[in-house]
CSV table of C-alpha atoms in Angstrom, one decimal:
chain,number,residue,atom,x,y,z
A,1,MET,CA,-72.8,111.8,-161.9
A,2,LYS,CA,-71.9,109.6,-158.8
A,3,LYS,CA,-71.8,106.5,-161.0
A,4,TRP,CA,-69.6,108.5,-163.8
A,5,LEU,CA,-67.4,109.5,-161.0
A,6,ALA,CA,-67.2,106.1,-159.7
A,7,ALA,CA,-66.3,104.6,-163.0
A,8,PHE,CA,-63.8,107.0,-163.6
A,9,LEU,CA,-61.9,106.6,-160.2
A,10,LEU,CA,-62.0,102.9,-160.8
A,11,VAL,CA,-60.2,103.5,-163.8
A,12,VAL,CA,-57.8,105.7,-162.3
A,13,VAL,CA,-57.1,103.4,-159.7
A,14,THR,CA,-56.7,100.4,-162.0
A,15,ALA,CA,-54.2,101.9,-163.8
A,16,ALA,CA,-52.0,103.3,-161.1
A,17,LEU,CA,-52.0,99.3,-159.7
A,18,ALA,CA,-51.2,98.2,-163.1
A,19,ALA,CA,-48.5,101.0,-163.1
A,20,CYS,CA,-47.0,99.5,-159.9
A,21,GLY,CA,-47.5,95.9,-160.6
A,22,GLY,CA,-45.3,96.5,-163.8
A,23,GLY,CA,-42.6,97.9,-162.0
A,24,ASP,CA,-42.5,95.1,-159.5
A,25,ASP,CA,-42.6,92.6,-162.9
A,26,LYS,CA,-39.5,94.8,-164.2
A,27,LYS,CA,-37.7,93.9,-160.7
A,28,ASP,CA,-38.6,90.3,-160.4
A,29,SER,CA,-37.7,89.2,-164.1
A,30,GLN,CA,-34.2,91.2,-163.5
A,31,THR,CA,-31.1,88.8,-163.3
A,32,THR,CA,-29.1,88.9,-160.1
A,33,LEU,CA,-26.0,90.2,-162.8
A,34,GLU,CA,-28.5,93.0,-163.9
A,35,LYS,CA,-29.8,94.1,-160.5
A,36,VAL,CA,-26.3,94.4,-158.9
A,37,LYS,CA,-24.6,96.4,-162.1
A,38,GLU,CA,-27.9,98.7,-161.5
A,39,GLU,CA,-27.6,98.8,-157.6
A,40,LYS,CA,-23.9,99.0,-157.3
A,41,THR,CA,-24.0,96.2,-154.7
A,42,LEU,CA,-23.4,92.5,-154.7
A,43,VAL,CA,-24.9,91.1,-151.6
A,44,VAL,CA,-23.5,87.9,-150.2
A,45,GLY,CA,-25.2,85.6,-147.9
A,46,THR,CA,-23.0,83.4,-145.5
A,47,ASN,CA,-22.4,81.9,-142.0
A,48,ALA,CA,-19.7,82.7,-140.1
A,49,GLY,CA,-17.6,79.9,-138.2
A,50,TYR,CA,-16.6,77.6,-140.9
A,51,TYR,CA,-12.7,78.2,-140.8
A,52,PRO,CA,-10.8,79.4,-143.1
A,53,PHE,CA,-13.7,80.0,-145.6
A,54,GLU,CA,-15.9,82.4,-143.2
A,55,MET,CA,-15.5,84.0,-140.1
A,56,PHE,CA,-15.3,87.4,-138.0
A,57,ASP,CA,-12.1,89.3,-137.2
A,58,LYS,CA,-11.8,91.1,-134.3
A,59,ASN,CA,-13.0,94.3,-135.6
A,60,GLY,CA,-16.2,92.4,-136.8
A,61,LYS,CA,-15.5,92.1,-140.1
A,62,MET,CA,-16.0,88.7,-142.3
A,63,ILE,CA,-12.9,87.5,-143.8
A,64,GLY,CA,-11.8,84.1,-145.3
A,65,TYR,CA,-11.4,82.1,-148.4
A,66,ASP,CA,-14.9,82.7,-149.5
A,67,MET,CA,-14.8,86.5,-149.0
A,68,ASP,CA,-11.9,87.1,-150.8
A,69,VAL,CA,-13.6,84.9,-153.6
A,70,ALA,CA,-16.8,87.0,-153.2
A,71,GLN,CA,-14.7,90.4,-153.4
A,72,ALA,CA,-13.2,89.2,-156.6
A,73,ILE,CA,-16.6,88.4,-158.1
A,74,ALA,CA,-17.8,91.8,-156.8
A,75,ASP,CA,-15.0,93.6,-158.6
A,76,LYS,CA,-15.7,91.7,-161.9
A,77,MET,CA,-19.6,92.8,-161.4
A,78,GLY,CA,-18.3,96.5,-160.9
A,79,ALA,CA,-19.8,96.5,-157.3
A,80,LYS,CA,-19.2,96.9,-153.7
A,81,LEU,CA,-19.5,93.8,-151.4
A,82,GLU,CA,-22.1,93.8,-148.4
A,83,VAL,CA,-22.0,90.6,-146.6
A,84,LYS,CA,-24.8,89.5,-144.5
A,85,GLN,CA,-24.5,86.5,-141.6
A,86,LEU,CA,-27.3,84.4,-141.7
A,87,GLY,CA,-28.0,80.6,-140.1
A,88,PHE,CA,-26.9,78.2,-142.5
A,89,GLU,CA,-30.6,76.5,-142.9
A,90,THR,CA,-31.8,80.2,-143.9
A,91,LEU,CA,-29.0,80.8,-146.4
A,92,ILE,CA,-31.3,79.0,-149.3
A,93,PRO,CA,-34.4,80.9,-148.1
A,94,SER,CA,-33.3,84.2,-147.8
A,95,LEU,CA,-31.5,83.7,-151.5
A,96,ASN,CA,-34.8,82.7,-153.0
A,97,ALA,CA,-36.5,86.0,-151.1
A,98,GLY,CA,-34.3,88.1,-152.8
A,99,LYS,CA,-32.5,89.1,-149.4
A,100,VAL,CA,-29.3,88.2,-150.8
A,101,ASP,CA,-27.8,87.9,-154.2
A,102,LEU,CA,-25.6,85.1,-153.9
A,103,VAL,CA,-24.8,82.2,-151.5
A,104,LEU,CA,-21.2,81.5,-150.5
A,105,ALA,CA,-20.7,79.6,-147.4
A,106,GLY,CA,-18.6,76.5,-148.3
A,107,MET,CA,-21.8,75.0,-149.2
A,108,THR,CA,-21.7,71.6,-151.0
A,109,ILE,CA,-23.5,71.0,-154.3
A,110,THR,CA,-26.1,68.5,-153.9
A,111,ASP,CA,-29.1,67.1,-155.9
A,112,GLU,CA,-31.4,68.4,-153.3
A,113,ARG,CA,-30.0,71.8,-153.2
A,114,LYS,CA,-30.3,71.7,-156.9
A,115,LYS,CA,-34.1,71.6,-157.0
A,116,THR,CA,-34.4,75.1,-155.2
A,117,VAL,CA,-31.1,77.2,-156.6
A,118,GLU,CA,-29.1,77.0,-159.3
A,119,PHE,CA,-25.1,76.6,-158.7
A,120,ALA,CA,-22.1,77.6,-160.5
A,121,ASP,CA,-19.2,75.3,-161.1
A,122,SER,CA,-17.3,74.2,-158.0
A,123,TYR,CA,-15.0,76.5,-156.8
A,124,TYR,CA,-13.4,74.2,-154.2
A,125,THR,CA,-13.3,70.5,-153.6
A,126,THR,CA,-13.2,68.9,-150.0
A,127,GLY,CA,-14.6,66.4,-148.1
A,128,GLN,CA,-16.4,65.5,-144.9
A,129,ALA,CA,-13.8,64.4,-142.0
A,130,VAL,CA,-14.1,63.1,-138.7
A,131,MET,CA,-12.6,64.7,-135.6
A,132,VAL,CA,-12.2,63.1,-131.8
A,133,GLY,CA,-11.1,64.4,-128.3
A,134,LYS,CA,-7.5,63.5,-127.4
A,135,ASP,CA,-8.7,61.1,-125.1
A,136,SER,CA,-10.6,59.2,-127.6
A,137,THR,CA,-9.6,55.2,-128.1
A,138,ALA,CA,-11.1,55.9,-132.2
A,139,LYS,CA,-8.4,55.1,-134.6
A,140,GLU,CA,-10.6,54.7,-137.7
A,141,ILE,CA,-13.6,56.4,-138.6
A,142,LYS,CA,-15.8,53.1,-138.1
A,143,ASP,CA,-14.7,53.1,-134.4
A,144,ILE,CA,-16.8,56.1,-133.7
A,145,ASP,CA,-20.1,54.2,-134.9
A,146,LYS,CA,-21.0,52.4,-132.0
A,147,LYS,CA,-24.3,52.1,-130.2
A,148,GLY,CA,-24.2,54.5,-127.2
A,149,ASN,CA,-22.0,57.3,-129.1
A,150,LYS,CA,-23.0,60.5,-130.0
A,151,VAL,CA,-21.6,62.0,-133.1
A,152,ALA,CA,-22.0,65.8,-133.6
A,153,VAL,CA,-22.9,67.8,-137.0
A,154,GLN,CA,-23.8,71.3,-137.5
A,155,ILE,CA,-27.4,71.3,-138.5
A,156,GLY,CA,-28.2,72.1,-142.2
A,157,THR,CA,-24.8,71.2,-143.5
A,158,THR,CA,-23.4,68.3,-145.8
A,159,GLY,CA,-21.7,66.9,-142.7
A,160,ALA,CA,-25.1,66.3,-140.8
A,161,ILE,CA,-26.6,64.6,-144.4
A,162,VAL,CA,-23.6,62.5,-144.9
A,163,ALA,CA,-23.4,61.5,-141.1
A,164,ALA,CA,-27.2,60.5,-141.0
A,165,LYS,CA,-26.7,58.4,-143.9
A,166,GLU,CA,-23.5,56.8,-143.1
A,167,ILE,CA,-23.6,56.3,-139.3
A,168,LYS,CA,-25.4,53.4,-138.8
A,169,ASN,CA,-25.5,52.8,-134.9
A,170,ALA,CA,-24.3,56.1,-133.3
A,171,THR,CA,-26.7,58.8,-132.7
A,172,VAL,CA,-26.2,62.1,-134.7
A,173,GLN,CA,-26.8,65.0,-132.5
A,174,GLU,CA,-27.1,68.5,-134.4
A,175,PHE,CA,-25.4,71.7,-133.0
A,176,GLU,CA,-26.1,75.5,-134.3
A,177,ASP,CA,-22.7,76.0,-135.6
A,178,PHE,CA,-19.3,73.9,-136.0
A,179,PRO,CA,-17.5,75.7,-133.4
A,180,THR,CA,-19.8,74.5,-130.6
A,181,ALA,CA,-19.8,71.0,-132.3
A,182,ALA,CA,-16.2,70.9,-132.2
A,183,MET,CA,-16.0,71.6,-128.6
A,184,ALA,CA,-18.4,69.1,-127.4
A,185,ALA,CA,-16.1,66.5,-129.1
A,186,GLN,CA,-13.3,68.1,-127.7
A,187,GLN,CA,-14.7,68.0,-123.9
A,188,GLY,CA,-15.8,64.3,-124.5
A,189,LYS,CA,-19.7,65.4,-124.6
A,190,VAL,CA,-19.8,63.5,-128.1
A,191,ALA,CA,-18.0,60.5,-129.3
A,192,ALA,CA,-16.7,62.6,-132.6
A,193,VAL,CA,-17.7,65.6,-135.0
A,194,VAL,CA,-18.3,65.1,-138.7
A,195,TYR,CA,-17.6,68.4,-140.8
A,196,ASP,CA,-15.9,69.5,-144.0
A,197,GLU,CA,-11.9,68.6,-144.0
A,198,PRO,CA,-10.5,72.4,-144.0
A,199,ALA,CA,-12.1,73.7,-141.4
A,200,ILE,CA,-11.5,70.7,-139.2
A,201,GLN,CA,-7.7,70.9,-140.0
A,202,ILE,CA,-7.9,74.3,-139.1
A,203,TYR,CA,-9.6,73.3,-135.7
A,204,GLU,CA,-6.9,70.8,-135.1
A,205,LEU,CA,-4.2,73.2,-135.6
A,206,GLN,CA,-5.4,75.7,-133.2
A,207,ASN,CA,-6.1,73.0,-130.7
A,208,LYS,CA,-3.0,70.8,-130.7
A,209,GLY,CA,-2.9,68.1,-128.6
A,210,LYS,CA,-6.8,68.7,-127.7
A,211,VAL,CA,-8.3,66.9,-130.7
A,212,VAL,CA,-7.4,64.4,-133.4
A,213,LYS,CA,-8.6,64.3,-137.2
A,214,LEU,CA,-9.1,60.5,-138.1
A,215,ASP,CA,-7.7,59.5,-141.3
A,216,GLY,CA,-9.8,59.2,-144.3
A,217,LEU,CA,-13.0,60.8,-145.1
A,218,LEU,CA,-16.7,59.9,-145.1
A,219,ALA,CA,-17.7,61.5,-148.5
A,220,ALA,CA,-16.1,64.0,-151.0
A,221,ASP,CA,-17.8,67.5,-152.0
A,222,ASP,CA,-17.6,69.9,-154.0
A,223,LEU,CA,-18.3,73.6,-152.9
A,224,GLY,CA,-20.5,76.0,-154.9
A,225,ILE,CA,-21.9,79.6,-155.2
A,226,ALA,CA,-25.8,79.6,-154.9
A,227,VAL,CA,-27.7,81.7,-157.3
A,228,LYS,CA,-31.6,82.0,-157.9
A,229,LYS,CA,-33.4,79.1,-159.4
A,230,GLY,CA,-33.2,79.9,-163.3
A,231,ASP,CA,-30.7,82.7,-163.3
A,232,THR,CA,-28.6,81.0,-165.9
A,233,GLU,CA,-27.0,84.3,-166.8
A,234,THR,CA,-25.4,85.0,-163.4
A,235,VAL,CA,-24.4,81.3,-163.2
A,236,ASP,CA,-22.7,82.0,-166.9
A,237,PHE,CA,-20.8,85.1,-165.5
A,238,ILE,CA,-19.6,83.4,-162.5
A,239,ASN,CA,-18.5,80.7,-164.5
A,240,LYS,CA,-16.4,82.8,-166.8
A,241,TYR,CA,-14.8,84.2,-163.5
A,242,LEU,CA,-14.3,80.8,-161.9
A,243,LYS,CA,-12.6,79.5,-165.3
A,244,GLU,CA,-10.2,82.2,-165.1
A,245,PHE,CA,-9.9,81.8,-161.2
A,246,LYS,CA,-9.0,77.9,-161.0
A,247,GLY,CA,-5.2,77.3,-161.4
A,248,SER,CA,-4.3,80.9,-161.8
A,249,LYS,CA,-1.8,82.7,-159.6
A,250,GLU,CA,-4.6,84.3,-157.8
A,251,GLU,CA,-5.8,80.8,-156.7
A,252,LYS,CA,-2.7,79.7,-155.4
A,253,GLU,CA,-2.1,82.7,-153.6
A,254,LEU,CA,-5.4,82.5,-151.7
A,255,GLN,CA,-5.0,79.1,-150.9
A,256,LYS,CA,-1.5,80.0,-149.8
A,257,LYS,CA,-2.7,82.5,-147.5
A,258,TRP,CA,-5.8,80.7,-146.0
A,259,PHE,CA,-4.8,76.9,-146.0
A,260,ASN,CA,-1.2,76.8,-145.8
A,261,ASN,CA,-0.5,79.6,-143.5
A,262,ALA,CA,-2.1,79.9,-139.8
A,263,ASP,CA,-1.0,83.9,-139.1
A,264,TRP,CA,-4.8,84.9,-139.7
A,265,MET,CA,-5.8,82.8,-136.8
A,266,ASN,CA,-4.5,85.8,-134.3
A,267,ASN,CA,-6.8,88.2,-136.1
A,268,VAL,CA,-9.9,85.9,-135.5
A,269,ASP,CA,-12.7,87.0,-132.9
A,270,GLU,CA,-13.4,83.0,-131.1
A,271,GLU,CA,-15.9,84.5,-129.0
């Protein structure tokens, strides 16, 4: 009797575990697009401090060019937008762990990143610029690459990758975020900072007479929206939207709003 009961319980438990496992398999097999449409929420991972793409306003809301693009994608999916602030280096791991649905954080499309995520088509093309403090004697990018100099970058960014490759003599120093790295250059604690051109242009506009953007670029970059590896359905959906967006009135209005106008700076939380 005990043997029969034990066998019966084993079957019941096994069946229950199989049922649970089946549910997880279904969830794991869902594309991001399917998940978002089912849950009616699009969770986007980003990293504030990259002006004018993502930053907090004085009410604690994430705003910026990327956030407007994210909202448009959420609208296309019929979902509300939820934004998660994460460290830049944790964005891709969070995406692969299912903690966010997409990454929209001024992230450059690189072959190395393509090994772990899918990228939709580029939604913005920029480049790696160099900024120095007002007292710097550097006139060209090559002037900062000297022994004894320190060049600031934000950890995990394309600027950090490019600087490590292109800077031969100066020491590359990593910072947690761009504002801290930029302030180090402004205060003369480092010879220069390497970062995306739009953010450096905005920082220079914010700090007139305190910093100078040097002419030229270290490298050109295409920014992309990251999706979980293998999720081509969601990539195709986003690419369809981007095909409509690029060159449209909507894109021109957003670029005018964030790149040709500095009014939004008055609403940014700079603490």
